[in-house]
Amino acid sequence: MRYGSSLAMYHSLKKLGKNVDIVIPSLPKTFKFLPGAEEIKEEGKKDFTYDLGIALDCTDIKRLKGFEEYYENAKVKISIDHHGTNTMFADYNFVEPTAPACAQVLLIVLDNMGISLDKKIGTCALTGIITDTGGFRYEGVTAGTFEITAKLLEIGVNVSEICKKTLQCKTKANFELTKTIINRMEFFEEGKIAFTYITKEDEKKFKVEPGDHEGLVEIGRDIENVEVSIFLREIEDRI
């Protein structure tokens, strides 16, 4: 999850005395509890060349969603990721496909850099791990994942609070969308495929904001015998 990883990276670089801009176009309300969330910028510096650009949890440069100019123009580019489909688009690529979360890879990088973890870094990083693994439920979780979590617990990171805020608490809009997609859900291929959708009208009706779609596709996937969950969303002139 790029929000937690990005903020963990931000705090680590600040700890080294660096001047850092953290650029995320839109931060979902769910993650505004993270330390340093108020420092996030929707845009980087215009007509400015950064010494270093770091992309986290992005398989390719297109995932930077229109803000690749800041990254491409940087003097040096780094990518830290855990997807096997990463295109190795940076000058230096730290990609570990066996890791269940980008934040887990990041913590290994920080350890090799000699950066000591504190509660702010740990809270952001563990949020990334918890959300990427669905609360340690998904395949790919390793013994190393729990070893890292144990270390973060030792420095005071509150696992239960992170789980509650990221996995349990829902916005009113997310709750309304959940009811809508459940009512529309259809099953195909003897129940192996779940299909549902929302429209622009739904989003307008429920006053949907960025992040309110989180977790919707998993609803179909979590149903018994379902192997493929399809969730379609209308966005402007496309689906």
PDB file of N, CA and C in Angstrom, residues 102-203:
ATOM      1  N   CYS A 102       4.762  -3.995  -0.079  1.00  0.00           N
ATOM      2  CA  CYS A 102       5.849  -3.079  -0.416  1.00  0.00           C
ATOM      3  C   CYS A 102       6.548  -2.585   0.848  1.00  0.00           C
ATOM      4  N   ALA A 103       5.765  -2.332   1.887  1.00  0.00           N
ATOM      5  CA  ALA A 103       6.337  -1.819   3.131  1.00  0.00           C
ATOM      6  C   ALA A 103       7.332  -2.796   3.745  1.00  0.00           C
ATOM      7  N   GLN A 104       7.126  -4.091   3.520  1.00  0.00           N
ATOM      8  CA  GLN A 104       8.064  -5.083   4.041  1.00  0.00           C
ATOM      9  C   GLN A 104       9.409  -4.956   3.324  1.00  0.00           C
ATOM     10  N   VAL A 105       9.370  -4.739   2.010  1.00  0.00           N
ATOM     11  CA  VAL A 105      10.592  -4.531   1.229  1.00  0.00           C
ATOM     12  C   VAL A 105      11.271  -3.242   1.697  1.00  0.00           C
ATOM     13  N   LEU A 106      10.476  -2.205   1.901  1.00  0.00           N
ATOM     14  CA  LEU A 106      11.009  -0.916   2.327  1.00  0.00           C
ATOM     15  C   LEU A 106      11.747  -1.029   3.656  1.00  0.00           C
ATOM     16  N   LEU A 107      11.191  -1.765   4.605  1.00  0.00           N
ATOM     17  CA  LEU A 107      11.825  -1.897   5.907  1.00  0.00           C
ATOM     18  C   LEU A 107      13.175  -2.599   5.807  1.00  0.00           C
ATOM     19  N   ILE A 108      13.290  -3.524   4.864  1.00  0.00           N
ATOM     20  CA  ILE A 108      14.580  -4.189   4.636  1.00  0.00           C
ATOM     21  C   ILE A 108      15.586  -3.189   4.085  1.00  0.00           C
ATOM     22  N   VAL A 109      15.119  -2.337   3.156  1.00  0.00           N
ATOM     23  CA  VAL A 109      15.981  -1.294   2.587  1.00  0.00           C
ATOM     24  C   VAL A 109      16.435  -0.331   3.682  1.00  0.00           C
ATOM     25  N   LEU A 110      15.509   0.100   4.530  1.00  0.00           N
ATOM     26  CA  LEU A 110      15.845   1.036   5.600  1.00  0.00           C
ATOM     27  C   LEU A 110      16.834   0.428   6.586  1.00  0.00           C
ATOM     28  N   ASP A 111      16.676  -0.856   6.852  1.00  0.00           N
ATOM     29  CA  ASP A 111      17.597  -1.546   7.760  1.00  0.00           C
ATOM     30  C   ASP A 111      19.006  -1.551   7.176  1.00  0.00           C
ATOM     31  N   ASN A 112      19.102  -1.810   5.871  1.00  0.00           N
ATOM     32  CA  ASN A 112      20.412  -1.817   5.217  1.00  0.00           C
ATOM     33  C   ASN A 112      21.028  -0.427   5.155  1.00  0.00           C
ATOM     34  N   MET A 113      20.173   0.607   5.223  1.00  0.00           N
ATOM     35  CA  MET A 113      20.660   1.990   5.231  1.00  0.00           C
ATOM     36  C   MET A 113      21.069   2.433   6.632  1.00  0.00           C
ATOM     37  N   GLY A 114      20.772   1.590   7.626  1.00  0.00           N
ATOM     38  CA  GLY A 114      21.134   1.921   8.994  1.00  0.00           C
ATOM     39  C   GLY A 114      20.195   2.902   9.652  1.00  0.00           C
ATOM     40  N   ILE A 115      18.984   3.030   9.123  1.00  0.00           N
ATOM     41  CA  ILE A 115      17.994   3.952   9.698  1.00  0.00           C
ATOM     42  C   ILE A 115      17.239   3.252  10.827  1.00  0.00           C
ATOM     43  N   SER A 116      17.311   3.807  12.011  1.00  0.00           N
ATOM     44  CA  SER A 116      16.615   3.211  13.149  1.00  0.00           C
ATOM     45  C   SER A 116      15.125   3.536  13.080  1.00  0.00           C
ATOM     46  N   LEU A 117      14.314   2.545  13.333  1.00  0.00           N
ATOM     47  CA  LEU A 117      12.868   2.721  13.265  1.00  0.00           C
ATOM     48  C   LEU A 117      12.359   3.428  14.514  1.00  0.00           C
ATOM     49  N   ASP A 118      11.361   4.270  14.324  1.00  0.00           N
ATOM     50  CA  ASP A 118      10.662   4.869  15.448  1.00  0.00           C
ATOM     51  C   ASP A 118       9.170   4.622  15.258  1.00  0.00           C
ATOM     52  N   LYS A 119       8.366   5.123  16.181  1.00  0.00           N
ATOM     53  CA  LYS A 119       6.927   4.825  16.152  1.00  0.00           C
ATOM     54  C   LYS A 119       6.257   5.388  14.900  1.00  0.00           C
ATOM     55  N   LYS A 120       6.692   6.579  14.438  1.00  0.00           N
ATOM     56  CA  LYS A 120       6.084   7.176  13.248  1.00  0.00           C
ATOM     57  C   LYS A 120       6.357   6.318  12.014  1.00  0.00           C
ATOM     58  N   ILE A 121       7.624   5.958  11.813  1.00  0.00           N
ATOM     59  CA  ILE A 121       7.985   5.121  10.661  1.00  0.00           C
ATOM     60  C   ILE A 121       7.277   3.780  10.763  1.00  0.00           C
ATOM     61  N   GLY A 122       7.296   3.204  11.959  1.00  0.00           N
ATOM     62  CA  GLY A 122       6.709   1.885  12.168  1.00  0.00           C
ATOM     63  C   GLY A 122       5.208   1.851  11.937  1.00  0.00           C
ATOM     64  N   THR A 123       4.504   2.890  12.410  1.00  0.00           N
ATOM     65  CA  THR A 123       3.054   2.950  12.220  1.00  0.00           C
ATOM     66  C   THR A 123       2.704   3.016  10.737  1.00  0.00           C
ATOM     67  N   CYS A 124       3.423   3.833   9.996  1.00  0.00           N
ATOM     68  CA  CYS A 124       3.162   3.960   8.551  1.00  0.00           C
ATOM     69  C   CYS A 124       3.489   2.656   7.824  1.00  0.00           C
ATOM     70  N   ALA A 125       4.630   2.066   8.158  1.00  0.00           N
ATOM     71  CA  ALA A 125       5.048   0.830   7.492  1.00  0.00           C
ATOM     72  C   ALA A 125       4.098  -0.320   7.809  1.00  0.00           C
ATOM     73  N   LEU A 126       3.711  -0.455   9.075  1.00  0.00           N
ATOM     74  CA  LEU A 126       2.823  -1.563   9.436  1.00  0.00           C
ATOM     75  C   LEU A 126       1.438  -1.378   8.827  1.00  0.00           C
ATOM     76  N   THR A 127       1.015  -0.144   8.649  1.00  0.00           N
ATOM     77  CA  THR A 127      -0.249   0.102   7.952  1.00  0.00           C
ATOM     78  C   THR A 127      -0.161  -0.433   6.528  1.00  0.00           C
ATOM     79  N   GLY A 128       0.977  -0.215   5.877  1.00  0.00           N
ATOM     80  CA  GLY A 128       1.182  -0.752   4.536  1.00  0.00           C
ATOM     81  C   GLY A 128       1.140  -2.270   4.513  1.00  0.00           C
ATOM     82  N   ILE A 129       1.769  -2.888   5.495  1.00  0.00           N
ATOM     83  CA  ILE A 129       1.792  -4.355   5.565  1.00  0.00           C
ATOM     84  C   ILE A 129       0.395  -4.909   5.834  1.00  0.00           C
ATOM     85  N   ILE A 130      -0.306  -4.313   6.791  1.00  0.00           N
ATOM     86  CA  ILE A 130      -1.632  -4.810   7.160  1.00  0.00           C
ATOM     87  C   ILE A 130      -2.622  -4.680   6.006  1.00  0.00           C
ATOM     88  N   THR A 131      -2.603  -3.556   5.306  1.00  0.00           N
ATOM     89  CA  THR A 131      -3.561  -3.364   4.210  1.00  0.00           C
ATOM     90  C   THR A 131      -3.208  -4.229   3.002  1.00  0.00           C
ATOM     91  N   ASP A 132      -1.922  -4.369   2.703  1.00  0.00           N
ATOM     92  CA  ASP A 132      -1.516  -5.203   1.559  1.00  0.00           C
ATOM     93  C   ASP A 132      -1.811  -6.684   1.797  1.00  0.00           C
ATOM     94  N   THR A 133      -1.791  -7.103   3.052  1.00  0.00           N
ATOM     95  CA  THR A 133      -2.009  -8.522   3.361  1.00  0.00           C
ATOM     96  C   THR A 133      -3.424  -8.809   3.844  1.00  0.00           C
ATOM     97  N   GLY A 134      -4.286  -7.773   3.866  1.00  0.00           N
ATOM     98  CA  GLY A 134      -5.648  -7.978   4.353  1.00  0.00           C
ATOM     99  C   GLY A 134      -5.670  -8.400   5.807  1.00  0.00           C
ATOM    100  N   GLY A 135      -4.764  -7.829   6.602  1.00  0.00           N
ATOM    101  CA  GLY A 135      -4.700  -8.215   8.016  1.00  0.00           C
ATOM    102  C   GLY A 135      -4.046  -9.568   8.175  1.00  0.00           C
ATOM    103  N   PHE A 136      -2.988  -9.831   7.376  1.00  0.00           N
ATOM    104  CA  PHE A 136      -2.207 -11.072   7.408  1.00  0.00           C
ATOM    105  C   PHE A 136      -3.003 -12.283   6.907  1.00  0.00           C
ATOM    106  N   ARG A 137      -4.032 -12.046   6.089  1.00  0.00           N
ATOM    107  CA  ARG A 137      -4.885 -13.146   5.620  1.00  0.00           C
ATOM    108  C   ARG A 137      -4.452 -13.725   4.287  1.00  0.00           C
ATOM    109  N   TYR A 138      -3.789 -12.936   3.451  1.00  0.00           N
ATOM    110  CA  TYR A 138      -3.539 -13.362   2.079  1.00  0.00           C
ATOM    111  C   TYR A 138      -2.312 -14.261   1.962  1.00  0.00           C
ATOM    112  N   GLU A 139      -2.308 -15.037   0.885  1.00  0.00           N
ATOM    113  CA  GLU A 139      -1.143 -15.864   0.586  1.00  0.00           C
ATOM    114  C   GLU A 139       0.055 -14.955   0.348  1.00  0.00           C
ATOM    115  N   GLY A 140       1.209 -15.421   0.714  1.00  0.00           N
ATOM    116  CA  GLY A 140       2.408 -14.616   0.527  1.00  0.00           C
ATOM    117  C   GLY A 140       2.957 -14.097   1.845  1.00  0.00           C
ATOM    118  N   VAL A 141       2.119 -14.094   2.890  1.00  0.00           N
ATOM    119  CA  VAL A 141       2.592 -13.687   4.213  1.00  0.00           C
ATOM    120  C   VAL A 141       3.661 -14.692   4.661  1.00  0.00           C
ATOM    121  N   THR A 142       4.789 -14.181   5.107  1.00  0.00           N
ATOM    122  CA  THR A 142       5.909 -15.044   5.471  1.00  0.00           C
ATOM    123  C   THR A 142       6.220 -14.948   6.963  1.00  0.00           C
ATOM    124  N   ALA A 143       7.114 -15.819   7.393  1.00  0.00           N
ATOM    125  CA  ALA A 143       7.583 -15.731   8.782  1.00  0.00           C
ATOM    126  C   ALA A 143       8.247 -14.380   9.001  1.00  0.00           C
ATOM    127  N   GLY A 144       8.919 -13.889   7.960  1.00  0.00           N
ATOM    128  CA  GLY A 144       9.563 -12.583   8.048  1.00  0.00           C
ATOM    129  C   GLY A 144       8.571 -11.462   8.299  1.00  0.00           C
ATOM    130  N   THR A 145       7.357 -11.615   7.763  1.00  0.00           N
ATOM    131  CA  THR A 145       6.315 -10.605   7.975  1.00  0.00           C
ATOM    132  C   THR A 145       5.992 -10.480   9.457  1.00  0.00           C
ATOM    133  N   PHE A 146       5.871 -11.611  10.134  1.00  0.00           N
ATOM    134  CA  PHE A 146       5.544 -11.588  11.554  1.00  0.00           C
ATOM    135  C   PHE A 146       6.745 -11.165  12.396  1.00  0.00           C
ATOM    136  N   GLU A 147       7.953 -11.491  11.933  1.00  0.00           N
ATOM    137  CA  GLU A 147       9.153 -11.047  12.654  1.00  0.00           C
ATOM    138  C   GLU A 147       9.247  -9.525  12.627  1.00  0.00           C
ATOM    139  N   ILE A 148       8.973  -8.941  11.446  1.00  0.00           N
ATOM    140  CA  ILE A 148       8.997  -7.485  11.314  1.00  0.00           C
ATOM    141  C   ILE A 148       7.905  -6.860  12.171  1.00  0.00           C
ATOM    142  N   THR A 149       6.707  -7.464  12.151  1.00  0.00           N
ATOM    143  CA  THR A 149       5.597  -6.953  12.954  1.00  0.00           C
ATOM    144  C   THR A 149       5.937  -6.980  14.439  1.00  0.00           C
ATOM    145  N   ALA A 150       6.590  -8.049  14.884  1.00  0.00           N
ATOM    146  CA  ALA A 150       6.987  -8.165  16.287  1.00  0.00           C
ATOM    147  C   ALA A 150       7.942  -7.037  16.674  1.00  0.00           C
ATOM    148  N   LYS A 151       8.883  -6.720  15.784  1.00  0.00           N
ATOM    149  CA  LYS A 151       9.830  -5.631  16.062  1.00  0.00           C
ATOM    150  C   LYS A 151       9.100  -4.293  16.167  1.00  0.00           C
ATOM    151  N   LEU A 152       8.100  -4.110  15.322  1.00  0.00           N
ATOM    152  CA  LEU A 152       7.344  -2.860  15.356  1.00  0.00           C
ATOM    153  C   LEU A 152       6.494  -2.767  16.625  1.00  0.00           C
ATOM    154  N   LEU A 153       5.988  -3.896  17.074  1.00  0.00           N
ATOM    155  CA  LEU A 153       5.253  -3.919  18.345  1.00  0.00           C
ATOM    156  C   LEU A 153       6.159  -3.499  19.502  1.00  0.00           C
ATOM    157  N   GLU A 154       7.398  -3.928  19.430  1.00  0.00           N
ATOM    158  CA  GLU A 154       8.353  -3.629  20.500  1.00  0.00           C
ATOM    159  C   GLU A 154       8.646  -2.135  20.616  1.00  0.00           C
ATOM    160  N   ILE A 155       8.498  -1.392  19.518  1.00  0.00           N
ATOM    161  CA  ILE A 155       8.774   0.048  19.588  1.00  0.00           C
ATOM    162  C   ILE A 155       7.486   0.863  19.791  1.00  0.00           C
ATOM    163  N   GLY A 156       6.390   0.155  20.090  1.00  0.00           N
ATOM    164  CA  GLY A 156       5.170   0.849  20.483  1.00  0.00           C
ATOM    165  C   GLY A 156       4.113   1.021  19.414  1.00  0.00           C
ATOM    166  N   VAL A 157       4.284   0.397  18.252  1.00  0.00           N
ATOM    167  CA  VAL A 157       3.274   0.509  17.199  1.00  0.00           C
ATOM    168  C   VAL A 157       2.032  -0.272  17.619  1.00  0.00           C
ATOM    169  N   ASN A 158       0.864   0.331  17.449  1.00  0.00           N
ATOM    170  CA  ASN A 158      -0.401  -0.260  17.897  1.00  0.00           C
ATOM    171  C   ASN A 158      -1.068  -1.012  16.752  1.00  0.00           C
ATOM    172  N   VAL A 159      -0.903  -2.329  16.716  1.00  0.00           N
ATOM    173  CA  VAL A 159      -1.436  -3.158  15.636  1.00  0.00           C
ATOM    174  C   VAL A 159      -2.959  -3.138  15.614  1.00  0.00           C
ATOM    175  N   SER A 160      -3.584  -3.283  16.788  1.00  0.00           N
ATOM    176  CA  SER A 160      -5.045  -3.350  16.836  1.00  0.00           C
ATOM    177  C   SER A 160      -5.681  -2.046  16.353  1.00  0.00           C
ATOM    178  N   GLU A 161      -5.067  -0.910  16.683  1.00  0.00           N
ATOM    179  CA  GLU A 161      -5.603   0.375  16.245  1.00  0.00           C
ATOM    180  C   GLU A 161      -5.523   0.510  14.723  1.00  0.00           C
ATOM    181  N   ILE A 162      -4.395   0.077  14.161  1.00  0.00           N
ATOM    182  CA  ILE A 162      -4.237   0.141  12.702  1.00  0.00           C
ATOM    183  C   ILE A 162      -5.264  -0.752  12.019  1.00  0.00           C
ATOM    184  N   CYS A 163      -5.446  -1.957  12.535  1.00  0.00           N
ATOM    185  CA  CYS A 163      -6.423  -2.885  11.953  1.00  0.00           C
ATOM    186  C   CYS A 163      -7.829  -2.305  12.006  1.00  0.00           C
ATOM    187  N   LYS A 164      -8.168  -1.697  13.130  1.00  0.00           N
ATOM    188  CA  LYS A 164      -9.507  -1.124  13.285  1.00  0.00           C
ATOM    189  C   LYS A 164      -9.732   0.010  12.291  1.00  0.00           C
ATOM    190  N   LYS A 165      -8.746   0.915  12.175  1.00  0.00           N
ATOM    191  CA  LYS A 165      -8.924   2.089  11.334  1.00  0.00           C
ATOM    192  C   LYS A 165      -8.863   1.777   9.840  1.00  0.00           C
ATOM    193  N   THR A 166      -8.108   0.755   9.459  1.00  0.00           N
ATOM    194  CA  THR A 166      -7.952   0.461   8.029  1.00  0.00           C
ATOM    195  C   THR A 166      -8.841  -0.666   7.521  1.00  0.00           C
ATOM    196  N   LEU A 167      -9.170  -1.617   8.385  1.00  0.00           N
ATOM    197  CA  LEU A 167      -9.921  -2.788   7.922  1.00  0.00           C
ATOM    198  C   LEU A 167     -11.357  -2.852   8.434  1.00  0.00           C
ATOM    199  N   GLN A 168     -11.617  -2.231   9.580  1.00  0.00           N
ATOM    200  CA  GLN A 168     -12.953  -2.346  10.167  1.00  0.00           C
ATOM    201  C   GLN A 168     -13.820  -1.110   9.944  1.00  0.00           C
ATOM    202  N   CYS A 169     -13.252   0.060  10.174  1.00  0.00           N
ATOM    203  CA  CYS A 169     -14.043   1.290  10.044  1.00  0.00           C
ATOM    204  C   CYS A 169     -14.350   1.590   8.578  1.00  0.00           C
ATOM    205  N   LYS A 170     -15.601   1.892   8.299  1.00  0.00           N
ATOM    206  CA  LYS A 170     -16.031   2.217   6.943  1.00  0.00           C
ATOM    207  C   LYS A 170     -16.622   3.622   6.908  1.00  0.00           C
ATOM    208  N   THR A 171     -16.427   4.312   5.807  1.00  0.00           N
ATOM    209  CA  THR A 171     -17.105   5.592   5.638  1.00  0.00           C
ATOM    210  C   THR A 171     -18.567   5.308   5.311  1.00  0.00           C
ATOM    211  N   LYS A 172     -19.410   6.302   5.508  1.00  0.00           N
ATOM    212  CA  LYS A 172     -20.832   6.130   5.187  1.00  0.00           C
ATOM    213  C   LYS A 172     -20.996   5.812   3.702  1.00  0.00           C
ATOM    214  N   ALA A 173     -20.198   6.471   2.845  1.00  0.00           N
ATOM    215  CA  ALA A 173     -20.293   6.235   1.406  1.00  0.00           C
ATOM    216  C   ALA A 173     -19.888   4.809   1.055  1.00  0.00           C
ATOM    217  N   ASN A 174     -18.843   4.305   1.694  1.00  0.00           N
ATOM    218  CA  ASN A 174     -18.412   2.928   1.437  1.00  0.00           C
ATOM    219  C   ASN A 174     -19.481   1.938   1.855  1.00  0.00           C
ATOM    220  N   PHE A 175     -20.141   2.213   2.976  1.00  0.00           N
ATOM    221  CA  PHE A 175     -21.216   1.346   3.449  1.00  0.00           C
ATOM    222  C   PHE A 175     -22.373   1.313   2.449  1.00  0.00           C
ATOM    223  N   GLU A 176     -22.743   2.485   1.925  1.00  0.00           N
ATOM    224  CA  GLU A 176     -23.833   2.557   0.947  1.00  0.00           C
ATOM    225  C   GLU A 176     -23.453   1.852  -0.352  1.00  0.00           C
ATOM    226  N   LEU A 177     -22.204   2.002  -0.780  1.00  0.00           N
ATOM    227  CA  LEU A 177     -21.740   1.312  -1.985  1.00  0.00           C
ATOM    228  C   LEU A 177     -21.741  -0.197  -1.778  1.00  0.00           C
ATOM    229  N   THR A 178     -21.376  -0.614  -0.580  1.00  0.00           N
ATOM    230  CA  THR A 178     -21.368  -2.045  -0.264  1.00  0.00           C
ATOM    231  C   THR A 178     -22.771  -2.630  -0.405  1.00  0.00           C
ATOM    232  N   LYS A 179     -23.766  -1.956   0.149  1.00  0.00           N
ATOM    233  CA  LYS A 179     -25.154  -2.427   0.019  1.00  0.00           C
ATOM    234  C   LYS A 179     -25.557  -2.501  -1.457  1.00  0.00           C
ATOM    235  N   THR A 180     -25.157  -1.491  -2.220  1.00  0.00           N
ATOM    236  CA  THR A 180     -25.535  -1.427  -3.636  1.00  0.00           C
ATOM    237  C   THR A 180     -24.947  -2.577  -4.430  1.00  0.00           C
ATOM    238  N   ILE A 181     -23.651  -2.847  -4.257  1.00  0.00           N
ATOM    239  CA  ILE A 181     -23.027  -3.898  -5.072  1.00  0.00           C
ATOM    240  C   ILE A 181     -23.491  -5.293  -4.650  1.00  0.00           C
ATOM    241  N   ILE A 182     -23.848  -5.441  -3.376  1.00  0.00           N
ATOM    242  CA  ILE A 182     -24.375  -6.736  -2.934  1.00  0.00           C
ATOM    243  C   ILE A 182     -25.741  -6.987  -3.581  1.00  0.00           C
ATOM    244  N   ASN A 183     -26.585  -5.970  -3.624  1.00  0.00           N
ATOM    245  CA  ASN A 183     -27.909  -6.114  -4.229  1.00  0.00           C
ATOM    246  C   ASN A 183     -27.834  -6.395  -5.725  1.00  0.00           C
ATOM    247  N   ARG A 184     -26.771  -5.899  -6.384  1.00  0.00           N
ATOM    248  CA  ARG A 184     -26.641  -6.097  -7.827  1.00  0.00           C
ATOM    249  C   ARG A 184     -25.828  -7.333  -8.202  1.00  0.00           C
ATOM    250  N   MET A 185     -25.265  -8.007  -7.252  1.00  0.00           N
ATOM    251  CA  MET A 185     -24.330  -9.082  -7.555  1.00  0.00           C
ATOM    252  C   MET A 185     -24.993 -10.240  -8.286  1.00  0.00           C
ATOM    253  N   GLU A 186     -24.321 -10.700  -9.339  1.00  0.00           N
ATOM    254  CA  GLU A 186     -24.770 -11.849 -10.118  1.00  0.00           C
ATOM    255  C   GLU A 186     -23.644 -12.883 -10.135  1.00  0.00           C
ATOM    256  N   PHE A 187     -24.039 -14.155 -10.365  1.00  0.00           N
ATOM    257  CA  PHE A 187     -23.051 -15.233 -10.374  1.00  0.00           C
ATOM    258  C   PHE A 187     -23.130 -16.002 -11.684  1.00  0.00           C
ATOM    259  N   PHE A 188     -21.968 -16.389 -12.181  1.00  0.00           N
ATOM    260  CA  PHE A 188     -21.865 -17.109 -13.445  1.00  0.00           C
ATOM    261  C   PHE A 188     -20.956 -18.325 -13.279  1.00  0.00           C
ATOM    262  N   GLU A 189     -20.997 -19.200 -14.270  1.00  0.00           N
ATOM    263  CA  GLU A 189     -20.149 -20.402 -14.271  1.00  0.00           C
ATOM    264  C   GLU A 189     -20.282 -21.184 -12.961  1.00  0.00           C
ATOM    265  N   GLU A 190     -21.535 -21.508 -12.668  1.00  0.00           N
ATOM    266  CA  GLU A 190     -21.852 -22.319 -11.485  1.00  0.00           C
ATOM    267  C   GLU A 190     -21.307 -21.697 -10.207  1.00  0.00           C
ATOM    268  N   GLY A 191     -21.399 -20.396 -10.130  1.00  0.00           N
ATOM    269  CA  GLY A 191     -21.012 -19.694  -8.908  1.00  0.00           C
ATOM    270  C   GLY A 191     -19.538 -19.389  -8.762  1.00  0.00           C
ATOM    271  N   LYS A 192     -18.751 -19.665  -9.812  1.00  0.00           N
ATOM    272  CA  LYS A 192     -17.309 -19.415  -9.717  1.00  0.00           C
ATOM    273  C   LYS A 192     -16.941 -17.960 -10.009  1.00  0.00           C
ATOM    274  N   ILE A 193     -17.840 -17.251 -10.684  1.00  0.00           N
ATOM    275  CA  ILE A 193     -17.588 -15.851 -11.029  1.00  0.00           C
ATOM    276  C   ILE A 193     -18.660 -14.969 -10.397  1.00  0.00           C
ATOM    277  N   ALA A 194     -18.214 -13.955  -9.662  1.00  0.00           N
ATOM    278  CA  ALA A 194     -19.127 -12.967  -9.072  1.00  0.00           C
ATOM    279  C   ALA A 194     -18.972 -11.661  -9.848  1.00  0.00           C
ATOM    280  N   PHE A 195     -20.087 -11.037 -10.186  1.00  0.00           N
ATOM    281  CA  PHE A 195     -20.053  -9.800 -10.978  1.00  0.00           C
ATOM    282  C   PHE A 195     -20.969  -8.748 -10.361  1.00  0.00           C
ATOM    283  N   THR A 196     -20.453  -7.512 -10.280  1.00  0.00           N
ATOM    284  CA  THR A 196     -21.279  -6.411  -9.800  1.00  0.00           C
ATOM    285  C   THR A 196     -20.699  -5.091 -10.298  1.00  0.00           C
ATOM    286  N   TYR A 197     -21.394  -3.988 -10.036  1.00  0.00           N
ATOM    287  CA  TYR A 197     -20.948  -2.703 -10.583  1.00  0.00           C
ATOM    288  C   TYR A 197     -21.560  -1.535  -9.819  1.00  0.00           C
ATOM    289  N   ILE A 198     -20.962  -0.338 -10.033  1.00  0.00           N
ATOM    290  CA  ILE A 198     -21.569   0.912  -9.588  1.00  0.00           C
ATOM    291  C   ILE A 198     -21.471   1.921 -10.726  1.00  0.00           C
ATOM    292  N   THR A 199     -22.324   2.930 -10.674  1.00  0.00           N
ATOM    293  CA  THR A 199     -22.373   3.946 -11.732  1.00  0.00           C
ATOM    294  C   THR A 199     -21.964   5.323 -11.186  1.00  0.00           C
ATOM    295  N   LYS A 200     -21.818   6.260 -12.109  1.00  0.00           N
ATOM    296  CA  LYS A 200     -21.528   7.638 -11.694  1.00  0.00           C
ATOM    297  C   LYS A 200     -22.676   8.195 -10.858  1.00  0.00           C
ATOM    298  N   GLU A 201     -23.889   7.781 -11.212  1.00  0.00           N
ATOM    299  CA  GLU A 201     -25.055   8.243 -10.448  1.00  0.00           C
ATOM    300  C   GLU A 201     -24.988   7.757  -8.998  1.00  0.00           C
ATOM    301  N   ASP A 202     -24.513   6.523  -8.807  1.00  0.00           N
ATOM    302  CA  ASP A 202     -24.347   5.993  -7.451  1.00  0.00           C
ATOM    303  C   ASP A 202     -23.365   6.856  -6.666  1.00  0.00           C
ATOM    304  N   GLU A 203     -22.250   7.181  -7.301  1.00  0.00           N
ATOM    305  CA  GLU A 203     -21.214   7.953  -6.620  1.00  0.00           C
ATOM    306  C   GLU A 203     -21.724   9.343  -6.242  1.00  0.00           C
TER     307      GLU A 203
END
